[in-house]
Short mmCIF file of C-alpha atoms in Angstrom, two decimals:
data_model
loop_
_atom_site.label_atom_id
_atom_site.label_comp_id
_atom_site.label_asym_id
_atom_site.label_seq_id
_atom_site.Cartn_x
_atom_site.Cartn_y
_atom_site.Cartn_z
CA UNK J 10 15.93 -4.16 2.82
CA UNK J 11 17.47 -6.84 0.39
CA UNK J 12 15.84 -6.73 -2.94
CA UNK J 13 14.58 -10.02 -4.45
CA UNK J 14 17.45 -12.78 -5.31
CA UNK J 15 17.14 -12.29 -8.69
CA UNK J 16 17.70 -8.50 -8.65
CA UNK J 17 20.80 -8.64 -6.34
CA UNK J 18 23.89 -7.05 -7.31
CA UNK J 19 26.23 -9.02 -9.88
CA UNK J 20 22.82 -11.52 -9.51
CA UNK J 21 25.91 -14.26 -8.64
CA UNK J 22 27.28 -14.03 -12.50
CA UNK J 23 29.95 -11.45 -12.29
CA UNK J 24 30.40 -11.72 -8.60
CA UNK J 25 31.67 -15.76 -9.01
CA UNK J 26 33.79 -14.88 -11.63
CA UNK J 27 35.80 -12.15 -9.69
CA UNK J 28 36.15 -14.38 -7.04
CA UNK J 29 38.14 -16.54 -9.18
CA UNK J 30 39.99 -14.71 -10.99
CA UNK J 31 41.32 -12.48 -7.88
CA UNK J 32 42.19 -15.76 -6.17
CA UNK J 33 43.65 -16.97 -9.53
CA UNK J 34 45.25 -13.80 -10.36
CA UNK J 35 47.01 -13.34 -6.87
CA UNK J 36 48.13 -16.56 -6.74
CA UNK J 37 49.66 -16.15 -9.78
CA UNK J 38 51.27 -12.88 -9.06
CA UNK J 39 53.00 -14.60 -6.31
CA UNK J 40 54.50 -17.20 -8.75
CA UNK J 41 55.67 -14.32 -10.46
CA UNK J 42 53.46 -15.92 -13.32
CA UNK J 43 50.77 -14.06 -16.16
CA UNK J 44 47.43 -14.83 -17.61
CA UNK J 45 46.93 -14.39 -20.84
CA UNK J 46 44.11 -12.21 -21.49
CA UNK J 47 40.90 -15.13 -22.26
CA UNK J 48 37.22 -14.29 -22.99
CA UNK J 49 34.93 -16.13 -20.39
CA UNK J 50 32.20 -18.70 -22.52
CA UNK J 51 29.06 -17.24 -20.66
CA UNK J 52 27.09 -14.60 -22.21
CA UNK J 53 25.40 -11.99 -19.99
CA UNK J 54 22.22 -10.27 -20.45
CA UNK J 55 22.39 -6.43 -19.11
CA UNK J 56 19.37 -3.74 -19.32
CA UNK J 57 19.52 -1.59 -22.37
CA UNK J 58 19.87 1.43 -20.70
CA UNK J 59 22.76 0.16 -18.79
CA UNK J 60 24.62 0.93 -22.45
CA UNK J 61 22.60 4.03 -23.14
CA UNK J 62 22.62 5.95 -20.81
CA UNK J 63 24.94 5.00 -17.46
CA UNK J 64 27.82 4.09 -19.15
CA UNK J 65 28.21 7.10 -21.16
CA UNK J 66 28.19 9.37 -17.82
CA UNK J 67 30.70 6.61 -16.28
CA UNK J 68 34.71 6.31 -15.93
CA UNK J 69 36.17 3.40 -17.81
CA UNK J 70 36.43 1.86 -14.30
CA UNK J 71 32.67 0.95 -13.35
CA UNK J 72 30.60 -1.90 -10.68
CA UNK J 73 29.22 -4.70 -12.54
CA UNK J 74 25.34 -4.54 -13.98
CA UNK J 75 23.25 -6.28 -12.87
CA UNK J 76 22.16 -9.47 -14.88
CA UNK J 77 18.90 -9.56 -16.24
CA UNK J 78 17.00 -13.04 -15.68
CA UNK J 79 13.80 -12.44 -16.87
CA UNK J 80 12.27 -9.85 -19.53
CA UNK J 81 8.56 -8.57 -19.83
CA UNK J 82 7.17 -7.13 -22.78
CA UNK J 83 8.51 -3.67 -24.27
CA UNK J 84 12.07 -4.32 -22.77
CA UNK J 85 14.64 -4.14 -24.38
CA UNK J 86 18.49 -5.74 -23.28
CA UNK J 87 21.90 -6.22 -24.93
CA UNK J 88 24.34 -9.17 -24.89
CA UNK J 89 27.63 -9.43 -23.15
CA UNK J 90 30.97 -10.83 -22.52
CA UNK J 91 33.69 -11.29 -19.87
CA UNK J 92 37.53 -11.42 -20.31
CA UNK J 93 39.92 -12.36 -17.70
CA UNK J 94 44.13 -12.24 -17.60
CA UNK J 95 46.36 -9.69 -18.37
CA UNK J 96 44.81 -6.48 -21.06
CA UNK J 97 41.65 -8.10 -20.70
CA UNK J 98 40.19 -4.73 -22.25
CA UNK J 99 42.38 -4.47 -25.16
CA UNK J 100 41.22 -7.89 -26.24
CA UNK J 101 37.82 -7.51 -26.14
CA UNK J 102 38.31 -4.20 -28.00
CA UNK J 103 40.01 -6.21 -30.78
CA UNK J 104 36.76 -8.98 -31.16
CA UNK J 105 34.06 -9.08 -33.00
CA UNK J 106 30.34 -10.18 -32.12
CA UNK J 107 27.38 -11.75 -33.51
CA UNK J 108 24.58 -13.64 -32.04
CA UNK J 109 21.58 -15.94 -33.04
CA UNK J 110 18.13 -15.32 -31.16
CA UNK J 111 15.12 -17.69 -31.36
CA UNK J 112 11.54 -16.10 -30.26
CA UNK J 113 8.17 -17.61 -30.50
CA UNK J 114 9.50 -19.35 -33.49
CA UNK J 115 11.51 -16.31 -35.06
CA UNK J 116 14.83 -16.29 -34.98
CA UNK J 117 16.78 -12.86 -35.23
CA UNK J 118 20.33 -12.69 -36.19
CA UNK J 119 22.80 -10.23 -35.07
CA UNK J 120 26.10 -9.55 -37.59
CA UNK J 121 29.06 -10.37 -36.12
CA UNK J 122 30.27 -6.52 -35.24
CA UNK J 123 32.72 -5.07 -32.71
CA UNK J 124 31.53 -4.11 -29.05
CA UNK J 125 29.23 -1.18 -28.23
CA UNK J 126 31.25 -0.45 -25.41
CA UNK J 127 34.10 -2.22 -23.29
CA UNK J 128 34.23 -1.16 -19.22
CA UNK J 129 36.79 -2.74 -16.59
CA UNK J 130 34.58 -4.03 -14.13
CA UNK J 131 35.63 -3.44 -10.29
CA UNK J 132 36.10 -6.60 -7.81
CA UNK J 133 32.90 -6.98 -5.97
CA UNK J 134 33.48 -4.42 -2.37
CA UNK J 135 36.31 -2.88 -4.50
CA UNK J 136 34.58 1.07 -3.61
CA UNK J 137 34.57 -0.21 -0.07
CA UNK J 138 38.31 -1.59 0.03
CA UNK J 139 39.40 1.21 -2.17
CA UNK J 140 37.40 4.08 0.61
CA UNK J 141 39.37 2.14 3.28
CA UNK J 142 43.04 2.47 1.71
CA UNK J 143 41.95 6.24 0.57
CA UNK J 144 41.67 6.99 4.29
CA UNK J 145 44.91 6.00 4.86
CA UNK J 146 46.33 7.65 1.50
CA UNK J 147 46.47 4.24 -0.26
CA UNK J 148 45.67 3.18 -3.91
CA UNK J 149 43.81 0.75 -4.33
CA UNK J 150 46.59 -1.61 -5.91
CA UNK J 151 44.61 -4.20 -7.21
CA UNK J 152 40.98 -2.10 -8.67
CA UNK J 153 40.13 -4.85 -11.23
CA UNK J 154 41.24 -8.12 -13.16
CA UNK J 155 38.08 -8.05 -15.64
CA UNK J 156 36.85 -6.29 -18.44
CA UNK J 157 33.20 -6.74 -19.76
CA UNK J 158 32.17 -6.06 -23.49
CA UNK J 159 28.37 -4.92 -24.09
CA UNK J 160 27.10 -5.72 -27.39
CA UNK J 161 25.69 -3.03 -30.52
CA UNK J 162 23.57 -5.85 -30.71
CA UNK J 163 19.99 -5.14 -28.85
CA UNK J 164 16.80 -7.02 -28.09
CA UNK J 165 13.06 -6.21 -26.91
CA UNK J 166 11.00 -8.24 -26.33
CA UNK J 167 7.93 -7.67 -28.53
CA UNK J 168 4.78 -5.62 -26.38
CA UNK J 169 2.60 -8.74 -27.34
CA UNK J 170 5.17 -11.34 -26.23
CA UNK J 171 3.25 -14.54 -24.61
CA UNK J 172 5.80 -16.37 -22.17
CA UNK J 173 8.25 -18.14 -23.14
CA UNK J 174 12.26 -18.52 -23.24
CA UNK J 175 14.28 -16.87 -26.16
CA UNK J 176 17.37 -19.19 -27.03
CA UNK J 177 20.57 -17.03 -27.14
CA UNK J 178 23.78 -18.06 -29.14
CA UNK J 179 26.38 -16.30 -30.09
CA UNK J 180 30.08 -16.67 -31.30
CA UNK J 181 32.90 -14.10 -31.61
CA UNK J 182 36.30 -13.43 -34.04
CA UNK J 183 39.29 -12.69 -32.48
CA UNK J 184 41.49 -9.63 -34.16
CA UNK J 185 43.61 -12.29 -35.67
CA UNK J 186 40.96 -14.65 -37.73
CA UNK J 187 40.11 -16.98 -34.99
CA UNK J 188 36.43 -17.73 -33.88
CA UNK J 189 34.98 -19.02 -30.61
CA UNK J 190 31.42 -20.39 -29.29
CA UNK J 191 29.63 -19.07 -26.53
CA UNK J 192 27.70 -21.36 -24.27
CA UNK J 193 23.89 -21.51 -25.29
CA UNK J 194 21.17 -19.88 -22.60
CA UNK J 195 17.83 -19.18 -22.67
CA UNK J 196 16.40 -15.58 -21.86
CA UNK J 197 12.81 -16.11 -19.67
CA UNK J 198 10.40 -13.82 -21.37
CA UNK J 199 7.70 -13.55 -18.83
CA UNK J 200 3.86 -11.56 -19.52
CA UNK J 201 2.96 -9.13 -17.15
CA UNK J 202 0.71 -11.07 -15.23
CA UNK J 203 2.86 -14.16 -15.10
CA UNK J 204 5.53 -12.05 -13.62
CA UNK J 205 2.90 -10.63 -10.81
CA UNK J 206 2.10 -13.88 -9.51
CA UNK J 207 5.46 -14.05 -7.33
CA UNK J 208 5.75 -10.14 -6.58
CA UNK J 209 8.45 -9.51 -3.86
CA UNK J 210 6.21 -7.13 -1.35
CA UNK J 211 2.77 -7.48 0.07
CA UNK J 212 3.26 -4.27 1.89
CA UNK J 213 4.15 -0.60 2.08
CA UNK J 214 7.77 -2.03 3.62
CA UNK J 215 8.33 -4.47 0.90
CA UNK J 216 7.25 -2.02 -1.98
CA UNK J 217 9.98 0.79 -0.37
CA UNK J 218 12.42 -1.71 -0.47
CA UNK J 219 11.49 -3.00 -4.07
CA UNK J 220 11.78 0.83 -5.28
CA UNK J 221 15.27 1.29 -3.94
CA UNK J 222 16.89 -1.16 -6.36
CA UNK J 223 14.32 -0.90 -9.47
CA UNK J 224 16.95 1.13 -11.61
CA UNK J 225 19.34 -2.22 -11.45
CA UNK J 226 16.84 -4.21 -13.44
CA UNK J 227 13.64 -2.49 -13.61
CA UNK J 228 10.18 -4.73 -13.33
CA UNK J 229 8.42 -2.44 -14.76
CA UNK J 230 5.17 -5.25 -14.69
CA UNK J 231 5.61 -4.89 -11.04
CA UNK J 232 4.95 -0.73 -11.07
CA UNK J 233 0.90 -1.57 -10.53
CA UNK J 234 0.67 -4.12 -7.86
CA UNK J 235 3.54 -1.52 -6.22
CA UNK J 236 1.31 1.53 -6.82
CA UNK J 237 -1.78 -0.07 -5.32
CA UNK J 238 -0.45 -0.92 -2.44
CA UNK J 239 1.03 2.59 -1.75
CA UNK J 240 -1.68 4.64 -2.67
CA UNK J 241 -3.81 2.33 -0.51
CA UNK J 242 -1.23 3.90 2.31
CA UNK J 243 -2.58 7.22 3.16
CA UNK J 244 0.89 7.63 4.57
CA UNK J 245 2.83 6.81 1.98
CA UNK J 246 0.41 8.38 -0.54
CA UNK J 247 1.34 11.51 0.30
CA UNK J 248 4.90 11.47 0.11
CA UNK J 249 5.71 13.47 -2.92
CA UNK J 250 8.80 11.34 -3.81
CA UNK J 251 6.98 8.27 -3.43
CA UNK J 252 4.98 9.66 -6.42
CA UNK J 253 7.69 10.74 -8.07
CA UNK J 254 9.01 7.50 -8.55
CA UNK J 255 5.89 5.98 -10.00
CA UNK J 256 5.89 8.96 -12.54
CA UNK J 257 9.04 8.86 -13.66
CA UNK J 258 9.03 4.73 -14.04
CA UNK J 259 6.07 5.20 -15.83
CA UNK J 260 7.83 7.93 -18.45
CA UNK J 261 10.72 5.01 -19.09
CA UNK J 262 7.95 2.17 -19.82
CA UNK J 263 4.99 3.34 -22.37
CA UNK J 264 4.07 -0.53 -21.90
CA UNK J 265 3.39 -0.19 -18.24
CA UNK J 266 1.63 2.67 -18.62
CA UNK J 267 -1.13 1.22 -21.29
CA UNK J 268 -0.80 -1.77 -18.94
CA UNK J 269 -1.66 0.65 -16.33
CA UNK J 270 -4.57 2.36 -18.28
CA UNK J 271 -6.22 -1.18 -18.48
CA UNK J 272 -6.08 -1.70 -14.95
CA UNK J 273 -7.36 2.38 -13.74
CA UNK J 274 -11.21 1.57 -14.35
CA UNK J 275 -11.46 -2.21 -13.11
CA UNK J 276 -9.64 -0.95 -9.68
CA UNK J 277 -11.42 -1.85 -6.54
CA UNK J 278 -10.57 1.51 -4.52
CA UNK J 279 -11.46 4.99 -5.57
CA UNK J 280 -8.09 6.25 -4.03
CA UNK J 281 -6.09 3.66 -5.99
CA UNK J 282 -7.84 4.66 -9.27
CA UNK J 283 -7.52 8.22 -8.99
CA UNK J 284 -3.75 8.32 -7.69
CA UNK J 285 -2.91 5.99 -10.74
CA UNK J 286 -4.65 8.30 -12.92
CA UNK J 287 -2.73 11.36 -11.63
CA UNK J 288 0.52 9.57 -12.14
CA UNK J 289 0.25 8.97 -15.72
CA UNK J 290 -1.26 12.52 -16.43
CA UNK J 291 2.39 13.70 -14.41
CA UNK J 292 3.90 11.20 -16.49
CA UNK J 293 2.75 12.93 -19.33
CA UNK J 294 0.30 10.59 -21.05
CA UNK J 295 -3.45 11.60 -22.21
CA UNK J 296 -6.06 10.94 -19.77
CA UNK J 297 -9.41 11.13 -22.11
CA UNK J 298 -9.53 7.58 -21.85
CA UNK J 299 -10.38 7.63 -18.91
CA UNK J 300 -11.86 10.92 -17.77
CA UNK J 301 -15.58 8.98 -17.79
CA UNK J 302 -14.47 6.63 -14.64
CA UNK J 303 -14.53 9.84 -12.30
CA UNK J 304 -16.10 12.80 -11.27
CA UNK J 305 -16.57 16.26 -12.49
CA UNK J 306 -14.81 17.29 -9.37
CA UNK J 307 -12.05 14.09 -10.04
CA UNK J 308 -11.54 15.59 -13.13
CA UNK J 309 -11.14 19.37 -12.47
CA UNK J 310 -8.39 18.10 -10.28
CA UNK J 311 -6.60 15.83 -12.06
CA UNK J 312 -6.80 18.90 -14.97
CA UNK J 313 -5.22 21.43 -12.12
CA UNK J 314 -2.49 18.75 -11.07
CA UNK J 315 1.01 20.91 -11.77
CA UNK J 316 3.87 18.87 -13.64
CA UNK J 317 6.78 18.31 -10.90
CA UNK J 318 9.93 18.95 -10.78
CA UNK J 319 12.11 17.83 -9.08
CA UNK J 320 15.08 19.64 -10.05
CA UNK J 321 13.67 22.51 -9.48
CA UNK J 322 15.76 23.05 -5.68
CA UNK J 323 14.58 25.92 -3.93
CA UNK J 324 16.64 26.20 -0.52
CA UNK J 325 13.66 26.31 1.90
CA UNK J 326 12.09 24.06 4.42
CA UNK J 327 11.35 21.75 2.10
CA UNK J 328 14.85 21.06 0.69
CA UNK J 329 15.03 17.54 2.63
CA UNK J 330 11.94 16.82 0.38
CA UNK J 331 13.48 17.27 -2.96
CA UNK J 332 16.60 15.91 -2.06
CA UNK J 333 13.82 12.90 -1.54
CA UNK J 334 12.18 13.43 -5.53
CA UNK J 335 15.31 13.46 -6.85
CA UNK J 336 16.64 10.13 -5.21
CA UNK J 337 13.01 9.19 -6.30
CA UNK J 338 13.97 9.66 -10.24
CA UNK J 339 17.34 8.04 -9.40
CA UNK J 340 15.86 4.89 -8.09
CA UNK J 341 13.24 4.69 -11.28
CA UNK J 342 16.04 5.74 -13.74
CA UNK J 343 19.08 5.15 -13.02
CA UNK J 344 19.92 8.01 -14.59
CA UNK J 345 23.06 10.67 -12.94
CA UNK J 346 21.44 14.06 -13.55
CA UNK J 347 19.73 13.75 -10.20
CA UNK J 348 22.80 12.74 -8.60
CA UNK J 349 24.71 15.15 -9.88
CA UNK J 350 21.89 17.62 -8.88
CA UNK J 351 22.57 16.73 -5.09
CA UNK J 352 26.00 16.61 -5.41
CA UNK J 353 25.85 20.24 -6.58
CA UNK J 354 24.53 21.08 -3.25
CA UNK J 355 27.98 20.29 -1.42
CA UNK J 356 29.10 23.78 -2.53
CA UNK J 357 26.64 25.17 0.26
CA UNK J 358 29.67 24.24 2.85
CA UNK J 359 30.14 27.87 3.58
CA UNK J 360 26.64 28.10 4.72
CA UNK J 361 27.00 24.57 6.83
CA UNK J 362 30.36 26.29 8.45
CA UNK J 363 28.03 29.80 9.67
CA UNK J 364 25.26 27.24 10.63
CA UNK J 365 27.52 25.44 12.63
CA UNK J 366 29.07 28.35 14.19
CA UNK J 367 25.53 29.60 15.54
CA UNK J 368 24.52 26.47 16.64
CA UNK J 369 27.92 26.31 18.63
CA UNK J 370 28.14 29.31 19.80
CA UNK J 371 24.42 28.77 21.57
CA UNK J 372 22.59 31.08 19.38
CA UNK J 373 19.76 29.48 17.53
CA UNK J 374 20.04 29.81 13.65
CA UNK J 375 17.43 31.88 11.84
CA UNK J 376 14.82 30.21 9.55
CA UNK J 377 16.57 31.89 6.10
CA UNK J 378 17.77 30.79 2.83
CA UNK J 379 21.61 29.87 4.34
CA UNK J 380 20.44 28.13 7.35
CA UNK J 381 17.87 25.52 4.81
CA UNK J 382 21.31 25.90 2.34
CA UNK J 383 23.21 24.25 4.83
CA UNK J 384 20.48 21.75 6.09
CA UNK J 385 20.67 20.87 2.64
CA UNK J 386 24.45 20.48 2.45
CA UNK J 387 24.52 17.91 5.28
CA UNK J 388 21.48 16.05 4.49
CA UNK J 389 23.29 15.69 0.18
CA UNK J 390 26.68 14.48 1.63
CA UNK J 391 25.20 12.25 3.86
CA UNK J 392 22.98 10.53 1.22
CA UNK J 393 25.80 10.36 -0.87
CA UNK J 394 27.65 8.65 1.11
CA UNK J 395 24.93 6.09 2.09
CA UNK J 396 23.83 5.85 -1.12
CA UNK J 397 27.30 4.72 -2.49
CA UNK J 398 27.94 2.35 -0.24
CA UNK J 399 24.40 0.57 -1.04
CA UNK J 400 23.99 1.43 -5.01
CA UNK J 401 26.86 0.56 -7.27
CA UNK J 402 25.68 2.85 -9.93
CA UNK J 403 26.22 6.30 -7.51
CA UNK J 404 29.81 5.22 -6.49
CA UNK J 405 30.04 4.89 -10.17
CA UNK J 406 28.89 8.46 -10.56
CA UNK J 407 30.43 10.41 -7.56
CA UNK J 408 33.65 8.96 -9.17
CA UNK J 409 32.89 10.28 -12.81
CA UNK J 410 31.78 13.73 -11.02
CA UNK J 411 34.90 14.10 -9.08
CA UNK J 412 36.83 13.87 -12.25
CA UNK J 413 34.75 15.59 -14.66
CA UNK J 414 36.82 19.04 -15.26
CA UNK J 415 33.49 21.10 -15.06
CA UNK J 416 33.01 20.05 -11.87
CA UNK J 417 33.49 23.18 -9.21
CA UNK J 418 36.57 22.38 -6.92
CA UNK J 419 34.93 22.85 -4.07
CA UNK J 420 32.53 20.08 -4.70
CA UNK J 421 35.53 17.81 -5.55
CA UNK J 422 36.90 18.56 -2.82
CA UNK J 423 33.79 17.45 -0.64
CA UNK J 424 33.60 14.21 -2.94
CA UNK J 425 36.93 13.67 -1.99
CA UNK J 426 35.97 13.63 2.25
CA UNK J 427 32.46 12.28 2.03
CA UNK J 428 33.21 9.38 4.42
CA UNK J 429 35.29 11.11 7.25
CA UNK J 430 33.11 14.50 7.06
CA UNK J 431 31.46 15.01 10.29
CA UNK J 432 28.52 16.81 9.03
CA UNK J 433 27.61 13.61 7.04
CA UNK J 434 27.24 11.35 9.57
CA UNK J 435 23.51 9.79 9.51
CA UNK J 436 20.88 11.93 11.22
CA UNK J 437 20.50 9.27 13.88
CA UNK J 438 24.38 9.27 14.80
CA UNK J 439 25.31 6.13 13.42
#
């Protein structure tokens, strides 16, 4: 399912721009002609954690972030730039930064300072175009003409914050003494229950959907009116990852979680209340608050509940389901440790191979460790591969993996033939 229009990846800011300049920049190449490296005049607004903690685990080669429209209270976001031409990189490495930001009346000013971190931004289908021309032993020969600079400086937006629009300027020196203007924009600072009045889902479709792309710009004022409407699903309440996600969204936003403590005892549906409950005691917050709303059998229960986790892989029949949890923290994170827990998982190839075999050879495969080892080995690499063709962020990662030296080289190795691996094809053949 598409997310919402706002959430979509490049959210039409760094996707227009590429267009451009490739057109711009091939045109140009044909003329035998250069662009001098320029910085774009539009500032961007990117997720804090987009700085903190995917970059680091990145190459310098990464898909655009997604822009963040709209903030809610507790998040935080940092300020960026584009630069276009030839050593677009370098330039932006050589600049220096400082914005203006006017709040409810406060305005908070940001010393001009050099970037937090500079990243060469892919053209938009550049992992698809570049898996193509892999295929056929090709390099990519054209990966990226832009490089985007994320400020040190970084904004939340207070926990009390009433809506409103923050007014963003900012201005930047050039390594030689020269100064530039960025275009003013605002920054929509929307309350929790302003930003529930146009939620994207109104069902247990819409909300799966929704989940899949939270980690690009997470809602996280959209986590209760998601979580009612799934634990109102006795179906979908009982998936473990679907829980899993709420938890570990709820560990990343201590705002949505009071927000959430609020809303537990007013709930209409005794389900709702006590699955809401149970996430935030897996999330790790205190539940004496509200311990009085339920039971004495509610509350031996919720005191019994065991903390998950996820990464915990035990090669059994249930290895389809954690593959499932740790997609599950993926999607509310963003965060590579549970993709680089599944891609661990390719090293069970052997096992695949002696699966295979049996199955071939007409003999059916006992239930033991290796046969669930190599269920789990097909099941990774085609999730993977899925995965990276609809998430940005895990093509960014499988491509940091493959080339981080600690990585076994017999997982690069399956990195390397994720797409034209038969046992990765989709469980449905397609």
């Amino acid at each position: 399912m598409n997310p919402p229009a706002r959430r979509r990846y490049h959210a039409g800011t760094v996707s227009w721009i590429v267009v451009s300049i490739v057109f711009n920049g091939l045109l140009a190449g044909a003329q035998g002609k250069s662009e001098p490296a320029r910085v774009e005049p539009r500032i961007m607004v990117i997720a804090d954690q987009v700085v903190q903690e995917q970059w680091p685990a990145t190459l310098e080669l990464v898909n655009g972030p997604t822009e963040m429209t709209r903030v809610e209270p507790g998040q935080c976001v940092r300020f960026a730039v584009l630069a276009t031409g030839d050593g677009p990189d370098a330039l932006l490495r050589r600049m220096k930064f400082g914005f203006d930001l006017v709040f409810s009346d406060n305005t908070q000013t940001f010393a001009s300072e050099s970037a937090e971190v500079v990243k060469q931004i892919k053209l938009e289908g550049g992992d698809f175009v570049t898996q193509v021309l892999a295929s056929a032993e090709i390099k990519n020969p054209v990966p990226t003409m832009v490089s985007l600079a994320a400020s040190k400086a970084r904004w939340c937006a207070p926990p009390d914050a009433r809506d409103g629009q923050a007014k963003l300027r900012g201005k930047a020196t050039t390594g030689d003494g020269k100064s530039l203007s960025f275009e003013p924009r605002t920054i929509e600072v929307a309350t929790f229950e302003t930003a529930r009045k146009n939620a994207p889902f109104k069902d247990t479709g819409g909300v799966a959907g929704w989940i899949l792309h939270y980690y690009a710009a997470p809602d996280p004022a959209l986590l209760w009116p998601a979580l009612r409407i799934m634990a109102g699903d006795q179906t979908a309440a009982k998936g473990s990852n679907t829980m899993i996600f709420f938890v570990s969204a709820l560990k990343t936003s201590k705002t949505a979680a009071e927000d959430l403590m609020l809303k537990i005892p007013a709930a209409e549906d005794r389900h709702v209340r006590f699955y809401s409950a149970a996430a935030l005691k897996m999330a790790g917050y205190s539940m004496e608050s509200l311990r009085s709303g339920f039971t004495e059998n509610e509350q031996k229960l919720l005191d019994s509940l065991p903390q998950p986790d996820p990464f915990n892989v035990v090669p059994d029949a249930q290895i389809g389901a954690s593959q499932d949890m740790l997609w599950s923290v993926f999607f509310a994170t963003g965060k590579i440790e549970p993709v680089r827990a599944i891609a661990s998982q390719l090293a069970w190839a052997d096992d695949y191979r002696k699966f295979r075999k049996t199955v071939d050879s007409g003999r059916k495969p006992e239930l033991n460790d290796s046969t669930f080892r190599a269920v789990g080995y097909g099941a990774a690499g085609w999730s993977l591969a899925a995965l990276s063709n609809q998430a940005p962020l895990v093509a960014d990662y499988l491509d940091a993996i493959r080339a981080a030296p600690d990585t076994p080289s017999a997982i690069k190795n399956e990195l390397a033939h994720l797409f034209d691996n038969p046992a990765f094809r989709s469980p449905k053949g397609k």
